[in-house]
Short mmCIF file of C-alpha atoms and ligand atoms in Angstrom, two decimals:
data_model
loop_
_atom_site.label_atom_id
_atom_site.label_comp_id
_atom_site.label_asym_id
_atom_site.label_seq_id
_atom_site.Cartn_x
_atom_site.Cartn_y
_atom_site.Cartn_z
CA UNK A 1 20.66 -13.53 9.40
CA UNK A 2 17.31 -14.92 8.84
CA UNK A 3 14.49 -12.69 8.29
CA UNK A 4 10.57 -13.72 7.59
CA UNK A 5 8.25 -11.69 5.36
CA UNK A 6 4.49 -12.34 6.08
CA UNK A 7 2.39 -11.71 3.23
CA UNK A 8 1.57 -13.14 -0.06
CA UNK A 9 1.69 -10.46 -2.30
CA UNK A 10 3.08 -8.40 -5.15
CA UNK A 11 4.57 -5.68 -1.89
CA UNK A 12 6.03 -9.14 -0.55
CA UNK A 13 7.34 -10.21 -3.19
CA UNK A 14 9.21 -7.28 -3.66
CA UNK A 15 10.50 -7.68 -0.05
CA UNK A 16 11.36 -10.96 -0.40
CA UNK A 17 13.39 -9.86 -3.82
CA UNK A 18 15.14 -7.29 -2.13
CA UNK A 19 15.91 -9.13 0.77
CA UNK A 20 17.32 -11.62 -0.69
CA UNK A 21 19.78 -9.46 -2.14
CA UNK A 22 21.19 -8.37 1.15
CA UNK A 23 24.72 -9.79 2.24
CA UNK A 24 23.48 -9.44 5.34
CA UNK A 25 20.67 -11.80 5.33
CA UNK A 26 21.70 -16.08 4.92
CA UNK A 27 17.67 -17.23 4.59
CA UNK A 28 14.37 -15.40 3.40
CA UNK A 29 10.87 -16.95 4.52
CA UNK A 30 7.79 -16.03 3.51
CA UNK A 31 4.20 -16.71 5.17
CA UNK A 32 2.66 -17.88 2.51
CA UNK A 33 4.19 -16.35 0.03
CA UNK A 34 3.05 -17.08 -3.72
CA UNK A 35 4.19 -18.99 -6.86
CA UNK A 36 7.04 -15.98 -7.47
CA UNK A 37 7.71 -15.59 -4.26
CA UNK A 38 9.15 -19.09 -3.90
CA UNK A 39 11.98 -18.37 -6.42
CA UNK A 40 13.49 -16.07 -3.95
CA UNK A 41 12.55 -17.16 -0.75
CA UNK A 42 10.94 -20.56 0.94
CA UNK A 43 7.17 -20.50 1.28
CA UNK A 44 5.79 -21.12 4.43
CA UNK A 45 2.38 -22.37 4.43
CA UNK A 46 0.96 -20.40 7.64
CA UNK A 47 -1.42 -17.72 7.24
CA UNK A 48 -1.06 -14.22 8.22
CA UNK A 49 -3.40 -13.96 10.95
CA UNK A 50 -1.96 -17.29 12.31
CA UNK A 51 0.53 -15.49 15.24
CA UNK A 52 0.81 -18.52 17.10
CA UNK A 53 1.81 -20.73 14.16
CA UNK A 54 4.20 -18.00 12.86
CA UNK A 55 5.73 -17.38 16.39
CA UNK A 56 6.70 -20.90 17.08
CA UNK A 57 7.96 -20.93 13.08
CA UNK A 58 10.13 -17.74 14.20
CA UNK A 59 11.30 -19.69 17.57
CA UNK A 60 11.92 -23.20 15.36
CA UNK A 61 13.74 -21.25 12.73
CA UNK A 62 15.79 -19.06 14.77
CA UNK A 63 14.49 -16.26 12.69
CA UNK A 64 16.07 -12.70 13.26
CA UNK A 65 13.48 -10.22 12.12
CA UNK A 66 10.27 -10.61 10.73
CA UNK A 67 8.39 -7.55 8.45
CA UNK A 68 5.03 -7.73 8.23
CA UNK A 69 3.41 -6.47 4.89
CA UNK A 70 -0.47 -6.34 4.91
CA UNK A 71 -2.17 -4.28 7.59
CA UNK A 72 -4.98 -7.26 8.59
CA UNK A 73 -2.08 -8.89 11.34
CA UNK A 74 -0.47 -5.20 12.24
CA UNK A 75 -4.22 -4.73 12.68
CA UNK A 76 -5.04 -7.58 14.92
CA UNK A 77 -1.86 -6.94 16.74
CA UNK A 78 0.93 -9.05 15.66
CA UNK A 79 3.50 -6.95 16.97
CA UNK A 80 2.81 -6.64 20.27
CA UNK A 81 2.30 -10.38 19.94
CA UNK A 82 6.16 -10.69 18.64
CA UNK A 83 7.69 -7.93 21.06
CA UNK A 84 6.11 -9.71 24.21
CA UNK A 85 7.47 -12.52 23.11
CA UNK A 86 11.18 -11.22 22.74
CA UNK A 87 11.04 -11.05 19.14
CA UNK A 88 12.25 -8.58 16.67
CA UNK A 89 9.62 -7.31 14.01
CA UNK A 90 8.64 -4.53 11.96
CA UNK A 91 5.61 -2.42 12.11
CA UNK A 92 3.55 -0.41 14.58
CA UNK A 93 0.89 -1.73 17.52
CA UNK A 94 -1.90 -2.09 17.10
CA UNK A 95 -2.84 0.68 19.05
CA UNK A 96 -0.78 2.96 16.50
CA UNK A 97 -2.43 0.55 13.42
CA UNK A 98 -5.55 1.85 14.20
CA UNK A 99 -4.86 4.74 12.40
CA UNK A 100 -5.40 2.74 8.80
CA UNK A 101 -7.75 -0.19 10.04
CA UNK A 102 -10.45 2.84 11.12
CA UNK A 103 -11.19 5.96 9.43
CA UNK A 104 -13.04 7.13 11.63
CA UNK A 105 -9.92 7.20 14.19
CA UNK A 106 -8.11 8.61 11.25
CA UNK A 107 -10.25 11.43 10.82
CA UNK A 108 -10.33 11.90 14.27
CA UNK A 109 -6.72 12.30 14.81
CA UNK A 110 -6.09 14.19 12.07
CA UNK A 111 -8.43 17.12 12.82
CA UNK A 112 -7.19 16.96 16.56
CA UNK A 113 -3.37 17.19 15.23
CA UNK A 114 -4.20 19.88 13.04
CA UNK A 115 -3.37 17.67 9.67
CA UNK A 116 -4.93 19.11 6.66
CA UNK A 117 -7.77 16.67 5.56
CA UNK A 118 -11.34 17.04 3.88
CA UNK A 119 -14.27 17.82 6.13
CA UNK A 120 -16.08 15.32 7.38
CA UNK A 121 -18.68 13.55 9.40
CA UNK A 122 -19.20 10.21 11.19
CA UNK A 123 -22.36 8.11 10.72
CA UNK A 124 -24.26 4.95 11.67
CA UNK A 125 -27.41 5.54 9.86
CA UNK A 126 -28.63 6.01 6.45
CA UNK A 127 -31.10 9.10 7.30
CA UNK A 128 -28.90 11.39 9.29
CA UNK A 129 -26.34 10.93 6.75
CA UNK A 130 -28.77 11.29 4.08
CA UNK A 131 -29.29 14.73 4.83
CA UNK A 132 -25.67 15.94 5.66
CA UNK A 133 -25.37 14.47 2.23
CA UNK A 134 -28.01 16.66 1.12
CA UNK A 135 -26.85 19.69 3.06
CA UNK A 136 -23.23 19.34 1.50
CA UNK A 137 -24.32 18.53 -2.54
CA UNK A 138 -22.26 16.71 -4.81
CA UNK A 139 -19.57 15.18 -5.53
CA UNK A 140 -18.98 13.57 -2.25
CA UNK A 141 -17.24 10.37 -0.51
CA UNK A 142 -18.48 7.96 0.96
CA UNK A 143 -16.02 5.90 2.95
CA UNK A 144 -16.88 2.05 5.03
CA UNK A 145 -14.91 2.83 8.56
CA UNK A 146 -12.82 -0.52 8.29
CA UNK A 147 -10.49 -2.33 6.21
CA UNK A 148 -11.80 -3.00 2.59
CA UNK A 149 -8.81 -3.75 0.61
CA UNK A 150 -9.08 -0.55 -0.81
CA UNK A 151 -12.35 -0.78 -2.00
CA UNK A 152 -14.65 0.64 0.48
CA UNK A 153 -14.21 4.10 -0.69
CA UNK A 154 -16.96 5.51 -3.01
CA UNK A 155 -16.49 8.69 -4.47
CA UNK A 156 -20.05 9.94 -6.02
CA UNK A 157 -20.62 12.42 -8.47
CA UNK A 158 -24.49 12.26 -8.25
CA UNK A 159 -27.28 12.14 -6.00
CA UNK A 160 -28.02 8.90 -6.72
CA UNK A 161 -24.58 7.03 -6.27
CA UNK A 162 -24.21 8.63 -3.06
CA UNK A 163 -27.45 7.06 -1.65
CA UNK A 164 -26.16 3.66 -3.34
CA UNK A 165 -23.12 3.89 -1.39
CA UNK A 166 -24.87 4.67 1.71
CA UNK A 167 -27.24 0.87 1.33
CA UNK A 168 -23.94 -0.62 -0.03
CA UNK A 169 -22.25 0.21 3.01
CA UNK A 170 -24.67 0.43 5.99
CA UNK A 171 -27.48 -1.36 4.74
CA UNK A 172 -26.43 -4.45 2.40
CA UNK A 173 -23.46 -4.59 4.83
CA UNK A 174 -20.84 -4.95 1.30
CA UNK A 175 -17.83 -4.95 3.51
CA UNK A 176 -19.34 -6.64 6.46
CA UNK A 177 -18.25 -4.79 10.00
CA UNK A 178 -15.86 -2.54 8.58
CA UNK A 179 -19.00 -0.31 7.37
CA UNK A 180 -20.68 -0.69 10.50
CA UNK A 181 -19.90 3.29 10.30
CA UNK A 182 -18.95 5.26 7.46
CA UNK A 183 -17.20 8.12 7.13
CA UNK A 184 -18.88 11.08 4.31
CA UNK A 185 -16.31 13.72 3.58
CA UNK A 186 -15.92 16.61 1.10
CA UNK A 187 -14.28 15.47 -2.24
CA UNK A 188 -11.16 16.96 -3.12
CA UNK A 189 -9.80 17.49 -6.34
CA UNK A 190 -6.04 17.23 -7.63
CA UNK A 191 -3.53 14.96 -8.19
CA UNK A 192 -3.04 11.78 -5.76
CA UNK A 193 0.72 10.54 -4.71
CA UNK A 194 1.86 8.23 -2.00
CA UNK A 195 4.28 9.74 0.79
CA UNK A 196 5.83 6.81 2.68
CA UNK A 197 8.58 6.83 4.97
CA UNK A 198 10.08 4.79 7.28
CA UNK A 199 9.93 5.58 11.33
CA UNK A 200 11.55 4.05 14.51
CA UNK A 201 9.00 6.51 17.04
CA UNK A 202 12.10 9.04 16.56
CA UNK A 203 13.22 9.41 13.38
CA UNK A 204 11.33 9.80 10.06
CA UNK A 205 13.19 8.59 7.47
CA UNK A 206 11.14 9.33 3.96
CA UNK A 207 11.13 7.35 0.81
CA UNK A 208 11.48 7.97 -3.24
CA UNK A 209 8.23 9.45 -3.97
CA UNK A 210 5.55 7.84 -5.86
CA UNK A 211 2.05 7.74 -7.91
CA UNK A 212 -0.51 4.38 -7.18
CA UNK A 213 -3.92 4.23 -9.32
CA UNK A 214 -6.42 3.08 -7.66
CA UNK A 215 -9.51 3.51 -10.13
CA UNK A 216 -9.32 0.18 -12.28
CA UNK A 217 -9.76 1.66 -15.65
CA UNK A 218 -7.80 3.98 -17.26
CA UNK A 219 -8.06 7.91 -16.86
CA UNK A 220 -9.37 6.52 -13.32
CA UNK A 221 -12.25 5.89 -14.63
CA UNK A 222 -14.30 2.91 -12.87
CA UNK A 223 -14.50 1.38 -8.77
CA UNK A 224 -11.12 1.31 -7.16
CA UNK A 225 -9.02 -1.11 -6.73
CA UNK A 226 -6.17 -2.19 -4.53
CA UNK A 227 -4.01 -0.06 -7.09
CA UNK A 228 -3.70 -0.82 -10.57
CA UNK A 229 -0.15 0.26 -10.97
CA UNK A 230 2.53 2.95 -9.57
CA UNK A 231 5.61 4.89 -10.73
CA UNK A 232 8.30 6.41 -8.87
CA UNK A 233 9.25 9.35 -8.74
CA UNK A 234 6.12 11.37 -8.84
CA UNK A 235 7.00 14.48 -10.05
CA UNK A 236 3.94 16.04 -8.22
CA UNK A 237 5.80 16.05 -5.04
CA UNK A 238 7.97 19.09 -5.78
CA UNK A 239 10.82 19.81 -3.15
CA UNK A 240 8.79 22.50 -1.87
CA UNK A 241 5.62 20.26 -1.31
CA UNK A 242 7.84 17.69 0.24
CA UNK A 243 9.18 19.73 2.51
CA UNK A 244 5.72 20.66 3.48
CA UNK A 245 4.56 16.72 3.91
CA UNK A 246 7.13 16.66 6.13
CA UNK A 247 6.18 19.07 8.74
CA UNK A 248 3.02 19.16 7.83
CA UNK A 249 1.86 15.15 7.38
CA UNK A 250 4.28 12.92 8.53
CA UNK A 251 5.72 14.83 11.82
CA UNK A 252 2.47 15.50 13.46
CA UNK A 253 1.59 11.75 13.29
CA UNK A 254 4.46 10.71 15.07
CA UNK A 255 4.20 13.42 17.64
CA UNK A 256 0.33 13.00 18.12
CA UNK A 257 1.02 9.58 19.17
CA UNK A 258 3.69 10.40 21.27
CA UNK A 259 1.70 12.83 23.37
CA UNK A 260 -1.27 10.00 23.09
CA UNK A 261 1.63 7.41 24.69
CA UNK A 262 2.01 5.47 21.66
CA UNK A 263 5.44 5.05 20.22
CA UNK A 264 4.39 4.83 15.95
CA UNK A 265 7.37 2.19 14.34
CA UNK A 266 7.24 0.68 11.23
CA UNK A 267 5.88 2.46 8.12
CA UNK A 268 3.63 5.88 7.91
CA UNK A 269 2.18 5.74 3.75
CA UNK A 270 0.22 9.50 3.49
CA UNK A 271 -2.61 9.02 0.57
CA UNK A 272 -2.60 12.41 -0.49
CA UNK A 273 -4.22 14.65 -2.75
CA UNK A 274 -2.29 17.70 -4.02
CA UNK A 275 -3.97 20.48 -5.40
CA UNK A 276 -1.68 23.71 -6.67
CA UNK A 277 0.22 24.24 -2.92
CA UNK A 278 -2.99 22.85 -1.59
CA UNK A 279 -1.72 19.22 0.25
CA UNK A 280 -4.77 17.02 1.83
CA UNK A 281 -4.54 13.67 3.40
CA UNK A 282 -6.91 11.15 1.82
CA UNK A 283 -5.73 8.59 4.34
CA UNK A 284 -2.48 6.82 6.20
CA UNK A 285 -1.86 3.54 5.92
CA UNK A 286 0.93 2.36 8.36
CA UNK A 287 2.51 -0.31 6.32
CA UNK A 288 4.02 -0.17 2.34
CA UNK A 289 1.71 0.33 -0.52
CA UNK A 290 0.78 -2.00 -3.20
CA UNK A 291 1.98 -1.63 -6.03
CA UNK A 292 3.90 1.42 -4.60
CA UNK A 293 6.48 -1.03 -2.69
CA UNK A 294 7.20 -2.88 -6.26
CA UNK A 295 8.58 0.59 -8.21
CA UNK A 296 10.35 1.74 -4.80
CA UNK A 297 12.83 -1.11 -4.13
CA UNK A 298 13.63 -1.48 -7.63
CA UNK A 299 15.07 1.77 -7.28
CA UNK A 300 16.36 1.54 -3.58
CA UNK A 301 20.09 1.13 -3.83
CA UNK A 302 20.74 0.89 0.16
CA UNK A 303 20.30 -2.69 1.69
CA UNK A 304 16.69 -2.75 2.66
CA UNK A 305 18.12 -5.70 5.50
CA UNK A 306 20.09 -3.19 7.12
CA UNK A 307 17.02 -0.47 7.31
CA UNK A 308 14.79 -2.83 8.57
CA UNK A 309 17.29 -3.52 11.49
CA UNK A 310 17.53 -0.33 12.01
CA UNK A 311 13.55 0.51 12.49
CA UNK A 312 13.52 -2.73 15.00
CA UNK A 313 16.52 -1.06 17.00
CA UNK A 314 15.11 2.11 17.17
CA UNK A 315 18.57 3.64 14.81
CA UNK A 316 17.22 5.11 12.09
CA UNK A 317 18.77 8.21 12.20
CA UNK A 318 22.17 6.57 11.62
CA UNK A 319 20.28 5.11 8.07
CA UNK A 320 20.62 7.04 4.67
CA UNK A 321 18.16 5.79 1.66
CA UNK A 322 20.23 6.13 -2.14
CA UNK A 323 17.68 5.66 -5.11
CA UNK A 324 19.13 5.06 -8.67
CA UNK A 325 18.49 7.84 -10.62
CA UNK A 326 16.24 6.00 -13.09
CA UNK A 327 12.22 6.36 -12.81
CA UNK A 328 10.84 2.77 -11.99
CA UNK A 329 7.15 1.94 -13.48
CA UNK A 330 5.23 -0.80 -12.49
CA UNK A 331 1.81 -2.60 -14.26
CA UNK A 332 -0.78 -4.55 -12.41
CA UNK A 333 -2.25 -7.30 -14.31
CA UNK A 334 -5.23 -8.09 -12.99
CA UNK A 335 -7.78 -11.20 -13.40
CA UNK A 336 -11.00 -11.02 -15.60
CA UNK A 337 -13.56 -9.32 -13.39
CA UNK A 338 -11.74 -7.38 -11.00
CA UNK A 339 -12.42 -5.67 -8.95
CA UNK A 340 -15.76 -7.55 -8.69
CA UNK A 341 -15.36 -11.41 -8.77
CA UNK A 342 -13.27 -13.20 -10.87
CA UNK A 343 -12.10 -16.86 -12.06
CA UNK A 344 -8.80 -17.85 -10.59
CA UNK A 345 -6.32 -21.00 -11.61
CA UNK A 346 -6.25 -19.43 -15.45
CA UNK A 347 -2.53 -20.26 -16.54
CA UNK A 348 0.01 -17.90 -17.26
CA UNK A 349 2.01 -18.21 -20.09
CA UNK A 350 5.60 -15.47 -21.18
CA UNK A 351 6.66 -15.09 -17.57
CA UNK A 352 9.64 -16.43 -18.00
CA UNK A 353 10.31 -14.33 -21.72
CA UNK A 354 8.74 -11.34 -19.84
CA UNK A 355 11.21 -11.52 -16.90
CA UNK A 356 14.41 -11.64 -18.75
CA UNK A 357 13.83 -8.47 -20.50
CA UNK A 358 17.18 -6.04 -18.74
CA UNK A 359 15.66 -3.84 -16.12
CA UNK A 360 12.37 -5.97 -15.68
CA UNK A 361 11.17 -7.85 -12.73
CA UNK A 362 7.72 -9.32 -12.64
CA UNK A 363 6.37 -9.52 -8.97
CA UNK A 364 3.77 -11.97 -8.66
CA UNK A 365 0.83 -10.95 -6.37
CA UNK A 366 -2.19 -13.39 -6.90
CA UNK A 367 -0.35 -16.56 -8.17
CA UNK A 368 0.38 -20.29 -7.48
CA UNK A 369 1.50 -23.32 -8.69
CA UNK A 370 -0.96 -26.08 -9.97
CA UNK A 371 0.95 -29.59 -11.28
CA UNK A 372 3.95 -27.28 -11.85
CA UNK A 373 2.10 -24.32 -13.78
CA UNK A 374 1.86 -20.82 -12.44
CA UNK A 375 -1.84 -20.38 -12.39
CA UNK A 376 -3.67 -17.10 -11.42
CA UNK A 377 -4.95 -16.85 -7.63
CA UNK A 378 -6.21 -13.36 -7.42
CA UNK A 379 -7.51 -10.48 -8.03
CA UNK A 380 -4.31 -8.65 -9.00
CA UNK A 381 -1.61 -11.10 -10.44
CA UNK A 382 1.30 -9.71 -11.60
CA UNK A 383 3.01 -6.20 -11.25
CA UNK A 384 5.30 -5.78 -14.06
CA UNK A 385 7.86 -3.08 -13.04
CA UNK A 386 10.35 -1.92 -14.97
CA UNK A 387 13.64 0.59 -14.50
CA UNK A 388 14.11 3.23 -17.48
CA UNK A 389 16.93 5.77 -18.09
CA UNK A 390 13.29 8.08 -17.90
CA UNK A 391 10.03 7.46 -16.99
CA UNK A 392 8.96 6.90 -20.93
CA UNK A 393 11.69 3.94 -21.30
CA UNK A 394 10.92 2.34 -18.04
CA UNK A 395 7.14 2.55 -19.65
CA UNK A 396 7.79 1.36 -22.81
CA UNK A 397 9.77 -1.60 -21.36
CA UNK A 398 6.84 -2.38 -18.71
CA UNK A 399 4.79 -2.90 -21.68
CA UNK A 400 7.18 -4.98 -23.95
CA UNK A 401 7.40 -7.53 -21.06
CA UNK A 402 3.72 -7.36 -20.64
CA UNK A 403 3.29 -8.30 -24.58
CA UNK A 404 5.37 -11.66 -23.59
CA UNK A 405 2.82 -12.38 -20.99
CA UNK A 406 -1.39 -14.19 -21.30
CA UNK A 407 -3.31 -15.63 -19.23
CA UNK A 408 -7.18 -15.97 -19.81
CA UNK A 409 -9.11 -12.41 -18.91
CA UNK A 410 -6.05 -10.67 -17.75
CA UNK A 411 -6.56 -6.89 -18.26
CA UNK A 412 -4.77 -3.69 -16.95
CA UNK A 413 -4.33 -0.05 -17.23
CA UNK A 414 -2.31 1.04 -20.04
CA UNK A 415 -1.75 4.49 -19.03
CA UNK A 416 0.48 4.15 -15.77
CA UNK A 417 2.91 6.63 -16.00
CA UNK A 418 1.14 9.24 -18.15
CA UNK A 419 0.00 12.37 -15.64
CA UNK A 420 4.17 12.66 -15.06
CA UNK A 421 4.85 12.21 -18.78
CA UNK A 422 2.30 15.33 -19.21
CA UNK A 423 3.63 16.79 -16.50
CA UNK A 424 7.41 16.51 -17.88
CA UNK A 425 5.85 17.96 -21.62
CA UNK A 426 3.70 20.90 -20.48
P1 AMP B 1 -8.55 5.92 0.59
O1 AMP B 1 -8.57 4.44 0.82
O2 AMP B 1 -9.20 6.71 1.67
O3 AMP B 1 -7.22 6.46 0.17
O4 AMP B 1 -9.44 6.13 -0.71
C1 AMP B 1 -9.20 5.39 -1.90
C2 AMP B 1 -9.22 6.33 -3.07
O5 AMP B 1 -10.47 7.04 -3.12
C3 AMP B 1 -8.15 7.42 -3.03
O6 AMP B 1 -6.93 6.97 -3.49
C4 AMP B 1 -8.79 8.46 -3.91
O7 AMP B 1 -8.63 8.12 -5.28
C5 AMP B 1 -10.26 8.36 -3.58
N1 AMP B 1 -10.62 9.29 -2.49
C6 AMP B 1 -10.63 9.05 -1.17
N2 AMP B 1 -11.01 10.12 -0.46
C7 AMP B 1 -11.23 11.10 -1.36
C8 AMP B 1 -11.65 12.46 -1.25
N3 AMP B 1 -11.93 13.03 -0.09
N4 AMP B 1 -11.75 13.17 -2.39
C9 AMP B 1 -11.50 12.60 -3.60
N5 AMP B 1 -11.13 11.32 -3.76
C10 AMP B 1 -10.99 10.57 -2.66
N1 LIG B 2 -1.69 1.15 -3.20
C1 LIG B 2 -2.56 1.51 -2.16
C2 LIG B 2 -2.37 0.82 -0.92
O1 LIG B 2 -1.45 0.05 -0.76
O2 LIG B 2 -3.18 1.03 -0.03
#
């Protein structure tokens, strides 16, 4: 079988990795892949929002299945694009996308499903929600309705910061359309983990759970990122508090599209914040995370070929995930500068030492080759991920690996993996 991963990042990389590893699966293509990508699969230089270029590539190719990583296509509709076409591929509509490219839909559904989520309002203008801003006090969120790459989410402790993020947003237009509305909501407090699971519009068929941090500096201090680096599993999620996600995050999405006509296929990611039993939805995404993807299929033992089949048939319930038993950990490096702007084509040096170290893969996110060098080509470059026999070993080797590897500015968060190493002491 052929299958085609569209996406050029650290998530598809991983993909392509695991992929790759299938019996099942003869040929991996990516679209457009990146500099690590290409040592598992064959780069395709078509860009994701390029559905007629990728189609015909798909037709050419005699591709079986296609997976879409980043939400921009599911967004824009790729996958009705495919399935009117006759093609298999994985991920919802973009009627059910709608649900991560606007929070204000979000929001929306999830008070009319009854999900638990902060309180909230809607705005368009910085005076009305000035004063609901006032009304409410500090600390408070300010959220850009669209896609941001993560980053249109400020969370203010003061007064001030929270009319910044209203002229960042509405009035200096930051992240263009996407905050031609933004979303202010009540802060909640806890401890974040991702919930993702996979789902054929019938069956929801949950993931290893796992821990991404978003702020860019340790102790999340700093703006947020795209996620600075993830662990797996995330002892937070207790079996009791999965059991609640469950029923109470991940069912009633399926089953509020369903009675809104919309079958929900692909992947359903809860952002949540957990707070004693206290569970509240910071946000779905409907495709993997990044990083979260990179420590999950290092520990998925099941052939991630087969799954994927499985969403596209709609036979998920006859699908059973096996982890390995060791915690996975997995480093962003990141570029000088980011999440603000940043130099790219720096060279990378150690990836090679780094990557032979037993139980270490280094997937490339913002990468590519120049005259044969891997260069940098990002914001986030590299997420080293390692497997342990615990979570302190699959740490310490995540960090060993990263010692092997430079490249000019490169910085990261050195504390990945710590609130479940507390956790695990106290
Ligand atoms: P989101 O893209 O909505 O998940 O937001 C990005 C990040 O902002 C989250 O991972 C949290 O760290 C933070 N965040 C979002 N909403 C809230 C909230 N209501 N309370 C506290 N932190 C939040
Ligand atoms: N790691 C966060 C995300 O993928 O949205």
């Amino acid at each position: 079988m052929k299958v085609l991963v569209v996406g050029s990042g650290g998530r598809e990389h991983a993909f392509a990795w695991k992929l790759a590893q299938s019996r099942n699966v003869e040929k991996v293509y990516c679209a457009p892949g990146n500099a690590g990508i290409a040592s598992v699969a064959e780069c395709v230089d078509i860009p994701v929002n390029d559905f007629d270029a990728l189609l015909d590539f798909v037709k050419y190719e005699w591709v079986d299945l296609t997976v879409v990583g980043p939400e921009d296509p599911l967004s824009k509709g790729i996958v009705d694009f495919f399935e009117k076409a006759g093609r298999k591929i994985v991920g919802p509509t973009k009627a059910a996308a709608q649900l991560e490219a606007s929070k204000v839909f979000a929001k929306d559904f999830m008070k009319r499903n009854g999900i638990p989520t902060a309180e909230y309002k809607t705005f368009t203008s910085i005076p009305q929600a000035r004063e609901y801003i006032e009304m409410k006090g500090m600390p408070i969120v300010v959220k850009a309705d669209g896609l941001a790459a993560g980053k249109g989410v400020l969370v203010c402790e003061t007064h001030e910061q929270a009319m910044e993020a209203l002229d960042i947003v509405l009035k200096e237009k930051r992240f263009g359309e996407a905050g031609d509305r933004v979303v202010v909501e009540e802060c909640l407090r806890g401890e974040e983990a991702s919930y993702i699971a996979f789902c054929d519009g019938k069956t929801i068929l949950p993931l290893a759970s796992s821990q991404d941090h978003k702020p860019v500096f340790n102790d999340d201090k700093g703006p947020n990122t795209g996620g600075m680096g993830a662990y797996s599993p995330a002892p937070v999620v207790t079996p009791e508090i999965e059991a609640r996600i469950i029923k109470e995050v991940m069912e009633p999405v399926v089953e509020g599209f369903k009675r809104d006509g919309i079958k929900f296929k692909g992947v359903l990611y809860a952002g949540l914040m957990i707070d004693g039993d206290k569970i509240g939805v910071l946000e779905y995404n409907c495709r993997m995370g990044d990083p979260e993807t990179q420590p999950l299929l290092a520990r998925l033992e099941t052939d991630l070929f087969e799954v994927l089949m499985a969403i596209a048939d709609e036979k998920l319930s006859e699908v059973e995930l096996k982890w390995t038993e060791e915690p996975s950990c997995c480093v962003v490096l990141a570029s000088g500068g980011y999440p603000d702007s940043y130099d790219k084509g720096k060279a990378i040096t150690g990836l090679e030492e780094a990557d032979a170290i037993e139980g270490v893969t280094v997937f490339h996110a913002g990468t590519a080759f120049n005259d044969g060098h891997v260069v940098t080509n990002g914001g986030r470059v590299l997420g080293v991920t390692a497997l342990g026999a615990d979570l302190k070993a699959a740490k310490e080797k995540c960090h060993e690996a990263i010692g092997k590897i430079n490249f000019e500015g490169m910085h990261y968060r050195t504390d990945i993996g710590d609130k479940a190493l507390k956790r695990h002491a106290s």
